[in-house]
JSON list of C-alpha atoms in Angstrom, two decimals:
[
{"chain": "O", "resi": 938, "resn": "MET", "atom": "CA", "xyz": [93.62, 120.86, 83.99]},
{"chain": "O", "resi": 939, "resn": "GLU", "atom": "CA", "xyz": [95.64, 119.77, 86.97]},
{"chain": "O", "resi": 940, "resn": "GLU", "atom": "CA", "xyz": [94.20, 117.07, 89.16]},
{"chain": "O", "resi": 941, "resn": "ARG", "atom": "CA", "xyz": [95.20, 114.25, 91.48]},
{"chain": "O", "resi": 942, "resn": "ARG", "atom": "CA", "xyz": [92.90, 111.25, 91.87]},
{"chain": "O", "resi": 943, "resn": "VAL", "atom": "CA", "xyz": [93.04, 108.05, 93.90]},
{"chain": "O", "resi": 944, "resn": "ALA", "atom": "CA", "xyz": [91.90, 104.72, 92.46]},
{"chain": "O", "resi": 945, "resn": "ALA", "atom": "CA", "xyz": [91.67, 102.10, 95.20]},
{"chain": "O", "resi": 946, "resn": "THR", "atom": "CA", "xyz": [90.77, 99.19, 92.90]},
{"chain": "O", "resi": 947, "resn": "ALA", "atom": "CA", "xyz": [90.93, 98.17, 89.26]},
{"chain": "O", "resi": 948, "resn": "ASP", "atom": "CA", "xyz": [87.21, 98.96, 89.01]},
{"chain": "O", "resi": 949, "resn": "ASP", "atom": "CA", "xyz": [87.94, 102.48, 90.32]},
{"chain": "O", "resi": 950, "resn": "MET", "atom": "CA", "xyz": [90.61, 102.87, 87.62]},
{"chain": "O", "resi": 951, "resn": "ARG", "atom": "CA", "xyz": [88.12, 101.79, 84.93]},
{"chain": "O", "resi": 952, "resn": "ALA", "atom": "CA", "xyz": [85.54, 104.21, 86.36]},
{"chain": "O", "resi": 953, "resn": "LEU", "atom": "CA", "xyz": [88.08, 107.03, 86.19]},
{"chain": "O", "resi": 954, "resn": "GLY", "atom": "CA", "xyz": [88.75, 106.12, 82.56]},
{"chain": "O", "resi": 955, "resn": "ALA", "atom": "CA", "xyz": [85.02, 106.23, 81.78]},
{"chain": "O", "resi": 956, "resn": "GLU", "atom": "CA", "xyz": [84.77, 109.61, 83.51]},
{"chain": "O", "resi": 957, "resn": "LEU", "atom": "CA", "xyz": [87.70, 110.97, 81.49]},
{"chain": "O", "resi": 958, "resn": "ALA", "atom": "CA", "xyz": [86.10, 109.68, 78.29]},
{"chain": "O", "resi": 959, "resn": "GLU", "atom": "CA", "xyz": [83.29, 112.19, 78.81]},
{"chain": "O", "resi": 960, "resn": "LEU", "atom": "CA", "xyz": [85.86, 114.99, 78.36]},
{"chain": "O", "resi": 961, "resn": "LEU", "atom": "CA", "xyz": [87.45, 113.54, 75.22]},
{"chain": "O", "resi": 962, "resn": "SER", "atom": "CA", "xyz": [86.83, 114.26, 71.57]},
{"chain": "O", "resi": 963, "resn": "ALA", "atom": "CA", "xyz": [88.46, 113.59, 68.22]},
{"chain": "O", "resi": 964, "resn": "GLY", "atom": "CA", "xyz": [91.97, 115.04, 68.13]},
{"chain": "O", "resi": 965, "resn": "ASP", "atom": "CA", "xyz": [92.77, 114.42, 71.78]},
{"chain": "O", "resi": 966, "resn": "LEU", "atom": "CA", "xyz": [96.08, 112.81, 72.75]},
{"chain": "O", "resi": 967, "resn": "LEU", "atom": "CA", "xyz": [96.60, 111.13, 76.12]},
{"chain": "O", "resi": 968, "resn": "VAL", "atom": "CA", "xyz": [100.11, 110.17, 77.21]},
{"chain": "O", "resi": 969, "resn": "LEU", "atom": "CA", "xyz": [100.15, 107.55, 79.96]},
{"chain": "O", "resi": 970, "resn": "SER", "atom": "CA", "xyz": [103.14, 106.88, 82.17]},
{"chain": "O", "resi": 971, "resn": "GLY", "atom": "CA", "xyz": [103.76, 104.71, 85.20]},
{"chain": "O", "resi": 972, "resn": "PRO", "atom": "CA", "xyz": [105.60, 101.54, 86.18]},
{"chain": "O", "resi": 973, "resn": "LEU", "atom": "CA", "xyz": [104.71, 98.06, 84.97]},
{"chain": "O", "resi": 974, "resn": "GLY", "atom": "CA", "xyz": [101.43, 96.99, 86.53]},
{"chain": "O", "resi": 975, "resn": "ALA", "atom": "CA", "xyz": [100.39, 100.54, 87.41]},
{"chain": "O", "resi": 976, "resn": "GLY", "atom": "CA", "xyz": [97.02, 100.26, 85.66]},
{"chain": "O", "resi": 977, "resn": "LYS", "atom": "CA", "xyz": [97.59, 102.05, 82.35]},
{"chain": "O", "resi": 978, "resn": "THR", "atom": "CA", "xyz": [95.73, 99.44, 80.29]},
{"chain": "O", "resi": 979, "resn": "THR", "atom": "CA", "xyz": [93.01, 99.22, 82.95]},
{"chain": "O", "resi": 980, "resn": "LEU", "atom": "CA", "xyz": [92.48, 102.98, 82.61]},
{"chain": "O", "resi": 981, "resn": "VAL", "atom": "CA", "xyz": [92.25, 102.57, 78.81]},
{"chain": "O", "resi": 982, "resn": "GLN", "atom": "CA", "xyz": [89.59, 99.88, 79.31]},
{"chain": "O", "resi": 983, "resn": "GLY", "atom": "CA", "xyz": [87.51, 102.48, 81.13]},
{"chain": "O", "resi": 984, "resn": "LEU", "atom": "CA", "xyz": [88.18, 105.05, 78.41]},
{"chain": "O", "resi": 985, "resn": "ALA", "atom": "CA", "xyz": [87.02, 102.54, 75.80]},
{"chain": "O", "resi": 986, "resn": "ASP", "atom": "CA", "xyz": [83.83, 101.80, 77.74]},
{"chain": "O", "resi": 987, "resn": "GLY", "atom": "CA", "xyz": [83.11, 105.50, 78.03]},
{"chain": "O", "resi": 988, "resn": "LEU", "atom": "CA", "xyz": [83.86, 106.15, 74.35]},
{"chain": "O", "resi": 989, "resn": "LYS", "atom": "CA", "xyz": [81.78, 103.10, 73.38]},
{"chain": "O", "resi": 990, "resn": "VAL", "atom": "CA", "xyz": [84.35, 101.54, 71.09]},
{"chain": "O", "resi": 991, "resn": "ARG", "atom": "CA", "xyz": [84.74, 97.92, 70.02]},
{"chain": "O", "resi": 992, "resn": "GLY", "atom": "CA", "xyz": [86.95, 95.83, 72.29]},
{"chain": "O", "resi": 993, "resn": "PRO", "atom": "CA", "xyz": [88.40, 93.93, 73.92]},
{"chain": "O", "resi": 994, "resn": "ILE", "atom": "CA", "xyz": [91.03, 96.32, 75.23]},
{"chain": "O", "resi": 995, "resn": "THR", "atom": "CA", "xyz": [94.28, 94.54, 75.98]},
{"chain": "O", "resi": 996, "resn": "SER", "atom": "CA", "xyz": [97.83, 95.78, 76.22]},
{"chain": "O", "resi": 997, "resn": "PRO", "atom": "CA", "xyz": [99.17, 96.46, 72.72]},
{"chain": "O", "resi": 998, "resn": "THR", "atom": "CA", "xyz": [102.77, 95.81, 73.84]},
{"chain": "O", "resi": 999, "resn": "PHE", "atom": "CA", "xyz": [103.52, 93.28, 71.11]},
{"chain": "O", "resi": 1000, "resn": "VAL", "atom": "CA", "xyz": [101.35, 94.66, 68.30]},
{"chain": "O", "resi": 1001, "resn": "ILE", "atom": "CA", "xyz": [102.38, 98.24, 69.24]},
{"chain": "O", "resi": 1002, "resn": "ALA", "atom": "CA", "xyz": [99.06, 99.86, 68.24]},
{"chain": "O", "resi": 1003, "resn": "ARG", "atom": "CA", "xyz": [95.39, 98.94, 67.85]},
{"chain": "O", "resi": 1004, "resn": "VAL", "atom": "CA", "xyz": [92.47, 100.90, 66.44]},
{"chain": "O", "resi": 1005, "resn": "HIS", "atom": "CA", "xyz": [89.12, 100.38, 68.15]},
{"chain": "O", "resi": 1006, "resn": "PRO", "atom": "CA", "xyz": [86.24, 101.70, 66.01]},
{"chain": "O", "resi": 1007, "resn": "SER", "atom": "CA", "xyz": [83.32, 103.49, 67.62]},
{"chain": "O", "resi": 1008, "resn": "LEU", "atom": "CA", "xyz": [80.09, 101.59, 68.10]},
{"chain": "O", "resi": 1009, "resn": "CYS", "atom": "CA", "xyz": [78.04, 104.81, 68.29]},
{"chain": "O", "resi": 1010, "resn": "GLY", "atom": "CA", "xyz": [79.37, 107.19, 65.64]},
{"chain": "O", "resi": 1011, "resn": "GLY", "atom": "CA", "xyz": [82.01, 108.76, 67.89]},
{"chain": "O", "resi": 1012, "resn": "PRO", "atom": "CA", "xyz": [85.75, 108.90, 67.30]},
{"chain": "O", "resi": 1013, "resn": "PRO", "atom": "CA", "xyz": [87.76, 105.69, 67.15]},
{"chain": "O", "resi": 1014, "resn": "LEU", "atom": "CA", "xyz": [90.24, 104.94, 69.91]},
{"chain": "O", "resi": 1015, "resn": "VAL", "atom": "CA", "xyz": [93.86, 104.47, 68.84]},
{"chain": "O", "resi": 1016, "resn": "HIS", "atom": "CA", "xyz": [95.65, 102.61, 71.64]},
{"chain": "O", "resi": 1017, "resn": "ALA", "atom": "CA", "xyz": [99.43, 102.45, 71.29]},
{"chain": "O", "resi": 1018, "resn": "ASP", "atom": "CA", "xyz": [102.21, 101.17, 73.50]},
{"chain": "O", "resi": 1019, "resn": "ALA", "atom": "CA", "xyz": [105.68, 102.67, 73.12]},
{"chain": "O", "resi": 1020, "resn": "TYR", "atom": "CA", "xyz": [107.33, 100.36, 75.69]},
{"chain": "O", "resi": 1021, "resn": "ARG", "atom": "CA", "xyz": [109.20, 98.30, 73.10]},
{"chain": "O", "resi": 1022, "resn": "LEU", "atom": "CA", "xyz": [110.05, 101.22, 70.82]},
{"chain": "O", "resi": 1023, "resn": "GLY", "atom": "CA", "xyz": [113.61, 102.43, 70.61]},
{"chain": "O", "resi": 1024, "resn": "GLY", "atom": "CA", "xyz": [112.94, 106.12, 70.16]},
{"chain": "O", "resi": 1025, "resn": "ARG", "atom": "CA", "xyz": [111.12, 108.86, 68.28]},
{"chain": "O", "resi": 1026, "resn": "LEU", "atom": "CA", "xyz": [111.97, 107.47, 64.84]},
{"chain": "O", "resi": 1027, "resn": "GLU", "atom": "CA", "xyz": [110.15, 104.25, 65.63]},
{"chain": "O", "resi": 1028, "resn": "VAL", "atom": "CA", "xyz": [107.20, 106.26, 66.97]},
{"chain": "O", "resi": 1029, "resn": "ASP", "atom": "CA", "xyz": [107.18, 108.19, 63.69]},
{"chain": "O", "resi": 1030, "resn": "ASP", "atom": "CA", "xyz": [106.90, 104.86, 61.85]},
{"chain": "O", "resi": 1031, "resn": "LEU", "atom": "CA", "xyz": [103.56, 104.25, 63.59]},
{"chain": "O", "resi": 1032, "resn": "ASP", "atom": "CA", "xyz": [102.06, 107.26, 61.74]},
{"chain": "O", "resi": 1033, "resn": "LEU", "atom": "CA", "xyz": [100.00, 108.22, 64.77]},
{"chain": "O", "resi": 1034, "resn": "ASP", "atom": "CA", "xyz": [99.78, 111.74, 63.37]},
{"chain": "O", "resi": 1035, "resn": "ALA", "atom": "CA", "xyz": [97.89, 110.41, 60.33]},
{"chain": "O", "resi": 1036, "resn": "SER", "atom": "CA", "xyz": [94.82, 109.58, 62.43]},
{"chain": "O", "resi": 1037, "resn": "LEU", "atom": "CA", "xyz": [95.30, 112.04, 65.29]},
{"chain": "O", "resi": 1038, "resn": "GLU", "atom": "CA", "xyz": [92.69, 114.59, 64.20]},
{"chain": "O", "resi": 1039, "resn": "GLU", "atom": "CA", "xyz": [89.82, 112.11, 63.84]},
{"chain": "O", "resi": 1040, "resn": "SER", "atom": "CA", "xyz": [90.67, 109.79, 66.76]},
{"chain": "O", "resi": 1041, "resn": "VAL", "atom": "CA", "xyz": [91.21, 109.78, 70.48]},
{"chain": "O", "resi": 1042, "resn": "THR", "atom": "CA", "xyz": [94.83, 108.60, 70.71]},
{"chain": "O", "resi": 1043, "resn": "VAL", "atom": "CA", "xyz": [96.22, 107.04, 73.88]},
{"chain": "O", "resi": 1044, "resn": "VAL", "atom": "CA", "xyz": [99.90, 106.12, 74.12]},
{"chain": "O", "resi": 1045, "resn": "GLU", "atom": "CA", "xyz": [101.16, 104.04, 77.01]},
{"chain": "O", "resi": 1046, "resn": "TRP", "atom": "CA", "xyz": [104.85, 104.62, 77.82]},
{"chain": "O", "resi": 1047, "resn": "GLY", "atom": "CA", "xyz": [104.73, 107.63, 75.48]},
{"chain": "O", "resi": 1048, "resn": "GLU", "atom": "CA", "xyz": [106.42, 110.14, 77.78]},
{"chain": "O", "resi": 1049, "resn": "GLY", "atom": "CA", "xyz": [109.36, 111.77, 76.00]},
{"chain": "O", "resi": 1050, "resn": "LEU", "atom": "CA", "xyz": [108.36, 110.22, 72.67]},
{"chain": "O", "resi": 1051, "resn": "VAL", "atom": "CA", "xyz": [105.00, 111.54, 71.44]},
{"chain": "O", "resi": 1052, "resn": "GLU", "atom": "CA", "xyz": [104.78, 115.10, 72.74]},
{"chain": "O", "resi": 1053, "resn": "GLY", "atom": "CA", "xyz": [105.76, 116.38, 69.28]},
{"chain": "O", "resi": 1054, "resn": "LEU", "atom": "CA", "xyz": [102.50, 115.04, 67.80]},
{"chain": "O", "resi": 1055, "resn": "THR", "atom": "CA", "xyz": [100.52, 118.00, 69.14]},
{"chain": "O", "resi": 1056, "resn": "ASP", "atom": "CA", "xyz": [100.87, 121.03, 71.39]},
{"chain": "O", "resi": 1057, "resn": "GLU", "atom": "CA", "xyz": [97.79, 119.94, 73.33]},
{"chain": "O", "resi": 1058, "resn": "ARG", "atom": "CA", "xyz": [97.61, 116.74, 75.33]},
{"chain": "O", "resi": 1059, "resn": "LEU", "atom": "CA", "xyz": [96.57, 115.21, 78.60]},
{"chain": "O", "resi": 1060, "resn": "GLU", "atom": "CA", "xyz": [99.44, 113.63, 80.50]},
{"chain": "O", "resi": 1061, "resn": "VAL", "atom": "CA", "xyz": [98.36, 110.90, 82.89]},
{"chain": "O", "resi": 1062, "resn": "SER", "atom": "CA", "xyz": [100.92, 109.65, 85.38]},
{"chain": "O", "resi": 1063, "resn": "ILE", "atom": "CA", "xyz": [100.03, 106.66, 87.55]},
{"chain": "O", "resi": 1064, "resn": "GLU", "atom": "CA", "xyz": [101.91, 105.84, 90.74]},
{"chain": "O", "resi": 1065, "resn": "ARG", "atom": "CA", "xyz": [101.84, 102.64, 92.72]},
{"chain": "O", "resi": 1066, "resn": "PRO", "atom": "CA", "xyz": [102.50, 103.26, 96.40]},
{"chain": "O", "resi": 1067, "resn": "GLU", "atom": "CA", "xyz": [105.00, 100.93, 98.03]},
{"chain": "O", "resi": 1068, "resn": "GLU", "atom": "CA", "xyz": [103.89, 97.30, 97.93]},
{"chain": "O", "resi": 1069, "resn": "ASP", "atom": "CA", "xyz": [101.57, 96.78, 100.86]},
{"chain": "O", "resi": 1070, "resn": "GLY", "atom": "CA", "xyz": [100.15, 93.28, 100.95]},
{"chain": "O", "resi": 1071, "resn": "GLY", "atom": "CA", "xyz": [98.50, 93.41, 97.54]},
{"chain": "O", "resi": 1072, "resn": "ASP", "atom": "CA", "xyz": [97.02, 96.89, 97.89]},
{"chain": "O", "resi": 1073, "resn": "GLU", "atom": "CA", "xyz": [95.64, 98.00, 94.51]},
{"chain": "O", "resi": 1074, "resn": "THR", "atom": "CA", "xyz": [95.57, 101.72, 95.35]},
{"chain": "O", "resi": 1075, "resn": "ARG", "atom": "CA", "xyz": [96.96, 103.98, 92.63]},
{"chain": "O", "resi": 1076, "resn": "ILE", "atom": "CA", "xyz": [97.58, 107.71, 92.59]},
{"chain": "O", "resi": 1077, "resn": "VAL", "atom": "CA", "xyz": [96.67, 109.25, 89.22]},
{"chain": "O", "resi": 1078, "resn": "HIS", "atom": "CA", "xyz": [98.01, 112.66, 88.24]},
{"chain": "O", "resi": 1079, "resn": "LEU", "atom": "CA", "xyz": [96.26, 114.45, 85.37]},
{"chain": "O", "resi": 1080, "resn": "HIS", "atom": "CA", "xyz": [98.12, 117.31, 83.73]},
{"chain": "O", "resi": 1081, "resn": "GLY", "atom": "CA", "xyz": [96.61, 119.10, 80.76]},
{"chain": "O", "resi": 1082, "resn": "ILE", "atom": "CA", "xyz": [98.92, 120.81, 78.29]},
{"chain": "O", "resi": 1083, "resn": "GLY", "atom": "CA", "xyz": [97.76, 123.55, 75.92]},
{"chain": "O", "resi": 1084, "resn": "PRO", "atom": "CA", "xyz": [94.67, 125.71, 75.49]},
{"chain": "O", "resi": 1085, "resn": "ARG", "atom": "CA", "xyz": [92.33, 122.77, 74.92]},
{"chain": "O", "resi": 1086, "resn": "TRP", "atom": "CA", "xyz": [92.95, 121.54, 78.48]},
{"chain": "O", "resi": 1087, "resn": "SER", "atom": "CA", "xyz": [93.13, 124.97, 80.16]},
{"chain": "O", "resi": 1088, "resn": "THR", "atom": "CA", "xyz": [89.38, 125.39, 79.67]},
{"chain": "O", "resi": 1089, "resn": "THR", "atom": "CA", "xyz": [88.49, 121.91, 80.92]},
{"chain": "O", "resi": 1090, "resn": "ALA", "atom": "CA", "xyz": [86.86, 122.00, 84.34]},
{"chain": "O", "resi": 1091, "resn": "ASP", "atom": "CA", "xyz": [89.09, 120.74, 87.15]}
]
């Protein structure tokens, strides 16, 4: 899967997350990257709505990781934030691999830290165009890694 999407508003970002949720199943890892304020947590809010998990979805920056159980018998959502982590050893301490197979795991700021958890993942990179009078437009790049994502429709 290789795709570029545009989200003009926060609602568009949530809608994209809900759309992506339809592709997800237990065992999937999403690695989100982008600058502060890019919309990573907003995307996760849409994922959570689409997966029908218990909320609210807020940035896990200070608690590092939250588990949101399913409300409909689907996989739980593990939402982690690696922003404050010092490296791979601290990521290992989170034991994300312990729940990876039965959960949908999303790691904000995980680039360069969590790729070793699985050979298959969806990398989501969010760009904020140059500041333009409060424009909310974001460019979202989706890049699937591994066989699981090579068969996903573009």
